[in-house]
XYZ file of C-alpha atoms in Angstrom:
547
model
C 22.213 13.568 45.135
C 21.885 12.187 41.586
C 20.223 9.066 42.874
C 17.300 11.053 44.402
C 16.671 12.914 41.090
C 13.353 11.885 39.695
C 12.953 10.812 36.107
C 10.555 13.704 35.415
C 13.155 16.242 36.730
C 15.734 14.673 34.468
C 13.482 14.956 31.455
C 12.649 18.596 32.213
C 16.373 19.333 32.562
C 17.039 17.730 29.146
C 14.165 19.742 27.673
C 15.573 22.980 28.988
C 18.971 22.228 27.560
C 17.377 21.303 24.188
C 15.452 24.615 24.026
C 18.595 26.661 24.921
C 20.662 24.733 22.317
C 18.007 25.268 19.629
C 17.879 29.038 20.439
C 21.712 29.150 19.954
C 21.544 27.287 16.702
C 18.803 29.576 15.427
C 20.851 32.600 16.297
C 23.848 31.166 14.454
C 21.559 30.738 11.313
C 20.042 34.207 11.312
C 23.244 36.096 12.280
C 26.224 36.254 9.905
C 29.480 37.891 10.851
C 30.332 40.770 8.395
C 33.872 41.295 7.084
C 35.787 43.755 9.349
C 39.228 43.366 7.766
C 40.969 46.812 7.715
C 42.599 46.183 4.386
C 39.640 44.225 2.922
C 41.877 41.389 1.748
C 39.371 38.732 2.945
C 36.190 40.708 1.997
C 33.793 39.629 -0.710
C 31.802 42.715 -1.876
C 28.438 42.646 -3.603
C 27.990 43.186 -7.276
C 24.754 45.057 -6.541
C 26.647 47.780 -4.768
C 27.523 49.268 -8.135
C 23.791 49.578 -9.064
C 24.134 47.564 -12.386
C 21.291 47.391 -14.927
C 19.844 43.910 -14.683
C 17.300 41.853 -16.574
C 15.278 38.856 -15.462
C 14.600 36.118 -17.971
C 12.610 32.903 -17.417
C 12.684 29.895 -19.821
C 10.916 26.494 -19.852
C 12.512 23.295 -20.938
C 11.755 19.505 -20.655
C 15.326 19.004 -19.305
C 17.330 20.593 -16.566
C 20.229 21.426 -18.976
C 17.840 22.752 -21.578
C 18.842 20.002 -24.105
C 16.216 19.706 -26.781
C 15.265 23.338 -26.822
C 13.920 26.090 -24.461
C 11.062 28.660 -24.667
C 11.065 32.157 -23.256
C 7.950 32.705 -21.137
C 8.656 35.970 -19.394
C 11.256 38.751 -19.462
C 11.535 41.700 -17.022
C 13.560 44.262 -18.877
C 13.993 46.900 -16.227
C 14.492 44.653 -13.300
C 14.878 46.348 -9.944
C 16.122 44.094 -7.110
C 14.302 46.056 -4.503
C 10.934 46.325 -6.312
C 8.316 43.680 -5.584
C 6.095 42.435 -8.343
C 3.750 39.658 -9.435
C 3.065 38.494 -13.030
C 0.688 35.941 -14.455
C 1.794 34.299 -17.629
C 0.265 31.446 -19.781
C 2.724 28.679 -20.391
C 2.401 26.264 -23.326
C 2.960 22.659 -22.274
C 4.927 20.332 -24.602
C 3.435 17.006 -25.540
C 5.987 15.128 -23.383
C 4.804 17.151 -20.292
C 1.154 16.598 -21.136
C 1.870 12.826 -21.396
C 2.670 12.668 -17.707
C 6.074 14.213 -18.164
C 7.945 17.045 -16.431
C 8.715 20.664 -17.118
C 11.522 22.866 -15.749
C 11.954 26.619 -15.383
C 15.370 28.231 -16.045
C 15.609 31.508 -14.195
C 18.394 33.958 -15.259
C 19.451 37.236 -13.713
C 21.844 38.921 -16.163
C 23.062 42.292 -17.443
C 20.571 44.203 -19.552
C 21.013 44.147 -23.265
C 22.711 40.826 -23.230
C 21.251 37.401 -23.630
C 21.850 35.147 -20.564
C 23.641 32.691 -22.795
C 26.226 35.299 -23.635
C 26.675 36.929 -20.222
C 29.546 35.614 -18.201
C 28.316 37.307 -15.111
C 24.781 35.798 -15.106
C 23.286 33.833 -12.246
C 20.674 31.163 -12.861
C 18.751 28.465 -11.058
C 16.481 25.614 -12.244
C 13.042 25.028 -10.674
C 10.763 22.086 -11.343
C 7.325 23.342 -12.475
C 5.682 19.921 -12.199
C 5.454 17.285 -9.483
C 3.923 13.863 -9.163
C 0.940 13.205 -6.757
C -1.908 10.863 -6.481
C -5.105 12.511 -7.826
C -7.940 12.931 -5.492
C -10.661 10.351 -6.178
C -14.039 11.743 -7.371
C -16.883 11.956 -4.868
C -20.434 10.974 -5.872
C -23.827 10.852 -4.285
C -24.332 7.283 -2.921
C -28.144 7.521 -3.242
C -28.744 9.251 -6.558
C -25.425 8.252 -8.185
C -25.109 11.950 -9.305
C -21.662 12.760 -10.841
C -21.018 9.106 -11.384
C -20.959 9.628 -15.171
C -18.320 12.340 -14.692
C -16.133 10.033 -12.527
C -16.416 7.304 -15.173
C -15.163 9.776 -17.798
C -12.190 10.680 -15.572
C -11.311 6.966 -15.133
C -11.618 6.434 -18.879
C -9.381 9.387 -19.509
C -6.776 8.054 -17.063
C -6.874 4.666 -18.753
C -6.381 6.358 -22.105
C -3.343 8.237 -20.748
C -1.885 5.103 -19.213
C -2.198 3.205 -22.561
C -0.400 6.127 -24.348
C 2.363 6.384 -21.781
C 3.498 3.318 -19.866
C 4.985 5.551 -17.183
C 1.627 7.024 -16.403
C 0.322 3.671 -15.069
C -3.253 2.446 -15.066
C -4.688 2.483 -11.499
C -6.392 5.675 -10.154
C -3.917 5.674 -7.214
C -0.889 5.940 -9.397
C 0.904 9.365 -9.107
C 0.200 11.731 -12.040
C 1.834 14.984 -13.172
C 0.588 18.171 -11.548
C 1.255 21.753 -12.421
C 2.818 24.063 -9.872
C 0.904 27.255 -10.586
C 3.306 29.483 -8.503
C 6.908 30.405 -8.991
C 8.340 32.495 -6.068
C 11.828 34.187 -6.562
C 14.006 36.115 -4.088
C 17.238 38.031 -4.253
C 19.068 39.305 -1.245
C 18.735 43.153 -1.372
C 21.282 43.802 1.460
C 24.716 45.024 0.339
C 26.320 42.571 2.789
C 30.092 42.203 2.765
C 31.127 38.541 3.445
C 34.272 37.474 5.273
C 36.076 34.843 3.096
C 37.251 32.962 6.125
C 33.846 32.747 7.829
C 31.618 32.248 4.848
C 28.348 30.413 5.821
C 28.094 26.939 4.319
C 24.427 27.299 3.534
C 24.973 30.454 1.359
C 28.130 29.073 -0.249
C 26.242 26.983 -2.777
C 24.331 30.029 -4.030
C 27.386 32.238 -4.179
C 29.091 32.990 -7.566
C 32.289 35.017 -7.123
C 34.555 36.680 -9.685
C 37.792 38.684 -9.502
C 37.554 42.402 -10.095
C 41.129 43.829 -9.868
C 42.219 43.080 -6.279
C 38.721 42.704 -4.971
C 36.429 39.653 -4.848
C 32.879 40.318 -5.911
C 29.838 38.082 -5.552
C 26.931 38.171 -7.979
C 23.313 38.500 -6.784
C 22.192 35.804 -4.531
C 19.163 34.270 -6.346
C 16.792 31.956 -4.505
C 13.754 29.933 -5.667
C 11.306 29.638 -2.691
C 10.113 25.965 -2.954
C 8.224 26.262 0.408
C 5.644 28.481 -1.367
C 4.619 25.575 -3.598
C 1.487 24.356 -1.834
C -0.775 21.344 -2.659
C -3.796 23.712 -2.886
C -2.080 25.435 -5.816
C -1.469 22.236 -7.821
C -3.466 21.529 -11.057
C -3.607 18.041 -12.611
C -2.113 17.867 -16.071
C -4.026 15.908 -18.738
C -3.829 15.437 -22.475
C -6.118 18.490 -22.986
C -3.990 20.805 -20.898
C -2.277 22.709 -23.783
C -1.734 25.903 -21.770
C -1.723 26.590 -18.039
C -1.260 29.858 -16.025
C 1.813 30.477 -13.923
C 2.000 33.137 -11.263
C 5.537 34.649 -10.972
C 6.200 36.460 -7.712
C 9.281 38.358 -6.747
C 10.451 40.103 -3.596
C 13.780 41.020 -2.043
C 14.854 39.104 1.019
C 17.291 39.730 3.950
C 20.309 37.618 4.310
C 19.158 36.250 7.696
C 15.774 35.237 6.330
C 17.371 33.606 3.314
C 19.599 31.446 5.536
C 16.629 30.460 7.594
C 14.571 29.571 4.486
C 17.458 27.509 3.089
C 17.631 25.399 6.222
C 13.834 24.920 6.387
C 13.733 23.949 2.655
C 16.518 21.490 3.169
C 14.621 19.946 6.120
C 11.543 19.522 4.009
C 13.556 17.897 1.227
C 15.145 15.486 3.766
C 11.690 14.457 5.040
C 10.666 13.771 1.425
C 13.706 11.561 1.049
C 12.548 9.534 4.144
C 9.275 8.820 2.508
C 7.158 11.879 3.176
C 4.679 12.510 0.353
C 4.001 15.940 -1.268
C 0.887 16.272 0.884
C 2.836 15.399 4.079
C 5.607 17.967 3.326
C 2.743 20.524 2.538
C 1.664 20.527 6.203
C 5.138 21.573 7.267
C 5.423 24.145 4.430
C 2.187 25.771 5.605
C 3.713 26.378 9.037
C 6.491 28.437 7.585
C 4.734 30.161 4.595
C 1.404 31.066 6.091
C 2.752 32.181 9.479
C 4.363 35.442 10.491
C 8.046 34.961 11.450
C 7.528 36.162 15.028
C 4.519 33.949 15.417
C 6.608 31.095 13.949
C 9.143 31.611 16.830
C 6.224 31.463 19.265
C 5.080 28.243 17.549
C 8.417 26.693 18.100
C 8.276 27.231 21.861
C 4.727 26.051 21.948
C 5.575 22.890 19.911
C 8.552 22.247 22.334
C 6.245 22.481 25.404
C 3.646 20.359 23.629
C 6.282 17.605 23.123
C 7.314 17.812 26.766
C 3.750 17.670 28.097
C 2.931 14.908 25.637
C 5.772 12.742 26.925
C 4.957 13.391 30.660
C 1.276 12.707 30.110
C 2.154 9.487 28.325
C 4.547 8.448 31.090
C 2.155 9.233 33.951
C -0.871 7.647 32.138
C 1.021 4.499 31.428
C 2.325 4.366 35.035
C -1.157 4.840 36.461
C -2.810 2.147 34.411
C 0.043 -0.238 34.891
C -0.446 -0.073 38.655
C -4.249 0.000 38.474
C -5.815 -3.119 39.927
C -9.302 -1.901 40.641
C -11.808 0.013 38.643
C -13.432 1.626 41.756
C -14.533 5.208 40.853
C -13.489 4.769 37.189
C -15.996 4.707 34.311
C -15.305 1.586 32.311
C -17.793 2.771 29.647
C -15.784 5.976 29.164
C -12.622 3.911 28.727
C -14.348 1.672 26.162
C -15.752 4.750 24.333
C -12.322 6.422 24.271
C -10.823 3.357 22.626
C -13.642 3.168 20.048
C -13.447 6.918 19.277
C -9.656 7.004 18.875
C -9.774 4.069 16.487
C -12.550 5.745 14.465
C -10.607 9.124 14.342
C -7.479 7.198 13.224
C -9.372 5.459 10.364
C -10.970 8.831 9.400
C -7.616 10.634 9.306
C -6.154 7.758 7.295
C -9.112 7.918 4.892
C -8.612 11.625 4.505
C -4.878 11.112 3.701
C -4.041 13.404 6.608
C -0.409 14.436 7.388
C 1.846 11.922 9.163
C 2.302 14.689 11.794
C -1.352 13.983 12.912
C -1.713 10.323 11.789
C 1.226 8.788 13.730
C 0.225 10.151 17.181
C -3.389 9.080 16.451
C -2.147 5.477 15.713
C -0.026 5.362 18.954
C -3.056 6.664 20.970
C -5.280 4.012 19.572
C -2.862 1.268 20.655
C -2.666 2.691 24.239
C -6.493 2.892 24.508
C -6.825 -0.745 23.428
C -4.396 -1.685 26.190
C -6.428 0.358 28.715
C -9.600 -1.502 27.770
C -7.756 -4.764 28.471
C -6.765 -3.480 31.906
C -10.244 -1.884 32.714
C -12.174 -5.160 31.968
C -9.559 -7.422 33.322
C -9.220 -9.264 29.993
C -6.814 -12.151 29.773
C -5.911 -13.713 26.470
C -5.120 -17.465 26.223
C -3.891 -19.104 23.005
C -5.152 -22.637 22.371
C -4.575 -24.360 19.073
C -3.547 -21.084 17.417
C -6.812 -19.400 18.381
C -7.215 -16.757 21.046
C -9.566 -17.192 23.972
C -10.650 -14.172 26.136
C -11.432 -14.435 29.817
C -13.040 -11.514 31.669
C -12.412 -10.862 35.368
C -14.964 -10.471 38.069
C -16.050 -7.237 39.867
C -15.967 -6.858 43.603
C -18.703 -5.100 45.564
C -17.167 -1.531 45.295
C -16.552 -1.849 41.616
C -20.178 -3.102 41.047
C -21.455 0.031 42.698
C -19.295 2.194 40.348
C -20.651 0.142 37.403
C -24.209 0.872 38.462
C -23.574 4.599 38.407
C -21.746 4.263 35.069
C -24.632 2.228 33.530
C -27.142 4.871 34.770
C -25.287 7.712 33.152
C -24.968 5.886 29.826
C -28.693 5.165 29.869
C -29.501 8.897 30.106
C -26.968 9.813 27.433
C -28.354 7.161 24.977
C -31.641 8.930 24.723
C -29.893 11.983 23.284
C -26.875 10.503 21.490
C -28.221 7.757 19.423
C -30.884 9.805 17.576
C -28.437 12.583 16.916
C -25.795 10.283 15.420
C -28.368 8.344 13.262
C -29.999 11.504 12.062
C -26.623 13.041 11.108
C -25.646 9.888 9.200
C -28.924 9.852 7.186
C -28.640 13.548 6.374
C -25.065 13.158 5.149
C -26.069 10.119 2.993
C -28.775 12.154 1.228
C -27.260 15.570 0.850
C -23.412 15.025 0.800
C -21.079 13.235 -1.601
C -18.495 10.616 -0.684
C -15.893 8.449 -2.414
C -17.479 5.205 -1.285
C -19.819 3.597 1.229
C -16.778 2.973 3.457
C -15.981 6.726 3.400
C -19.592 7.540 4.311
C -19.483 5.120 7.291
C -16.220 6.424 8.591
C -17.260 10.097 8.147
C -20.659 9.421 9.916
C -18.913 7.746 12.851
C -16.260 10.328 13.193
C -18.806 13.201 12.909
C -20.643 11.508 15.797
C -17.457 11.191 17.758
C -16.502 14.881 17.150
C -19.967 16.362 17.574
C -21.271 14.326 20.398
C -18.324 12.281 21.573
C -17.556 14.609 24.500
C -20.930 13.380 25.948
C -19.303 10.022 26.657
C -16.809 11.818 28.828
C -19.725 12.850 31.058
C -20.216 9.373 32.759
C -16.921 9.896 34.569
C -18.148 13.282 35.778
C -21.358 11.622 36.947
C -19.410 8.845 38.809
C -17.334 11.580 40.452
C -20.475 13.410 41.458
C -22.089 10.333 43.036
C -18.946 9.244 44.830
C -18.160 12.854 45.840
C -14.559 11.921 45.205
C -11.920 12.383 42.449
C -8.985 10.636 44.192
C -9.319 7.702 41.916
C -8.330 9.713 38.747
C -4.777 9.934 37.208
C -4.479 13.725 37.994
C -0.892 14.097 36.891
C -1.691 12.802 33.421
C -4.863 14.726 33.398
C -3.069 18.071 34.154
C -0.406 17.376 31.398
C -3.236 16.638 28.881
C -5.013 19.689 29.994
C -1.954 21.842 29.146
C -1.740 20.080 25.826
C -5.408 20.639 25.038
C -4.961 24.410 25.330
C -1.728 24.102 23.288
C -3.716 22.112 20.646
C -5.925 25.298 20.390
C -2.906 27.152 19.055
C -1.975 24.382 16.597
C -5.605 24.160 15.381
C -4.961 27.425 13.475
C -1.479 26.424 12.271
C -1.476 22.800 11.091
C -3.852 21.887 8.270
C -6.501 19.372 9.442
C -10.159 18.579 8.998
C -12.504 21.246 10.457
C -14.261 18.682 12.650
C -10.857 17.676 14.164
C -10.049 21.408 14.736
C -13.432 21.963 16.642
C -12.790 18.959 18.691
C -9.726 20.682 20.173
C -11.928 23.456 21.547
C -14.600 21.023 22.726
C -12.091 19.222 25.008
C -11.364 22.510 26.786
C -14.870 22.607 28.335
C -14.650 19.034 29.752
C -11.283 19.715 31.317
C -12.573 22.833 33.006
C -15.406 20.757 34.527
C -12.905 18.165 35.790
C -10.954 21.018 37.402
C -14.070 22.379 39.046
C -14.718 18.913 40.507
C -11.110 18.780 41.681
C -11.762 22.011 43.556
C -15.196 20.875 44.777
C -14.008 17.546 46.100
C -10.483 18.161 47.719
C -8.325 15.116 48.098
C -6.113 14.211 51.027
C -3.888 11.699 49.380
C -2.251 10.482 52.571
C -5.667 9.361 53.872
C -6.797 5.750 53.214
C -10.227 6.179 51.594
C -13.358 4.047 52.152
C -12.049 1.471 49.612
C -8.884 0.831 51.534
C -6.693 2.594 48.942
C -4.165 5.370 49.426
C -3.318 7.531 46.318
C 0.024 8.785 47.571
C 3.327 7.135 47.872
C 4.504 6.244 51.374
C 7.390 8.479 52.513
C 10.680 6.888 52.017
C 12.593 8.709 54.700
C 12.418 8.271 58.459
C 9.535 9.694 60.333
C 10.181 12.814 62.337
C 9.857 12.583 66.123
C 8.864 15.746 68.056
């Protein structure tokens, strides 16, 4: 029984188990068992249940422990835990911070009328108001040189800062201090009673407990939402930044959402420890912060299916091309174009410093497409004297007929494609600004790929039309990719990516619909050997049935 189980069935089974396990883990995060002890011996009651008068105080300091002094930047005298507010304050930056240093915020929730340093029942957290990131290089007009003087001033200022502070470094690609213009605070507004024996580990580090008679009481659960710190809100700090604005946002939060936020924040921190930059982590933050919680749950299931279809499409595509020995009915020009376009897209995403979530799959796809070109053109590589030599295989009669249709389709497309691409590149060179000539070249190529690249998928449709057959296509891989194309439409609104890359997701939908129409128009009997002597279905492994 188990020997007859296909690899695809096994993968789908593992996928189902993974989804169910993840749902169970998520339920364990959101749900917390309350204390139901009849005597209340093991219960930890909330300090907020007594409706105490509280005060919120926020200080800044150049060190976490406030050594060397601290400055009060905001105080909320009549602080109501359940009242949402947003305040904008101007924060003076110390000289050390302006010189590529750091600055911390010390947030205290304490009893009203008492300073936080004298209140034994205060809760506090420390948040970093600065972070290090590589500044975005200035863009100039490559023809007129406009804004070139401004970029030279920026470079001169960076050199001046680096000479004054060795830690600042000299090159433009060295990380510099940036100001986090938002500080988001939360306190659990639920009067939840914890069970001391089943206290969640994620909440334990935020819990401060004191003894009140025979009862155990916990102080307000204060939380700093680091996920709300987005790259778009960062402001570069320089020597002239004497004062910068800080938006302080506060809102109450439920216990379940707090636990979920703690886990997500820890996950982002772990990724940063593995080498993810601030920009890479920002893509993940955007999924959680800018998305409704219910839509976030839908995104999880969509992402899980995307991962499954990605793997199955990869598996079937590799299997198809591994067994492919003839290019009959296949457009070699389309294969070559896909290879070129995926490499251009990868270089563009790399130049735009796109998230690793998008960059890594693009790199893997580029390597696969290069391998497909080697198979399609029957290229053999020989090493002689340390130098590679390439040998191309010969085409048979059937393959030559397919190549004629392919060349004819490309001839018609070139009349439309080349003028559009060249015209777009010239327009961009005159009216748009770029970091360098290389950036202009990559942007022009990728805009041509995104805007008109789908035209290069049409030769395969033309070959299908001339042959009146679609049996030669890898339909299993096509269908998995079609599902992923529609899933990409969902991700186009969730993950931050260039606009042209987002529009390309919707462009592919049209091409796949045409492929499906041809599939319906030219039905395939896979058990029949076609005119090229090829059968596209596996032979039955069991014994034939006798009537």
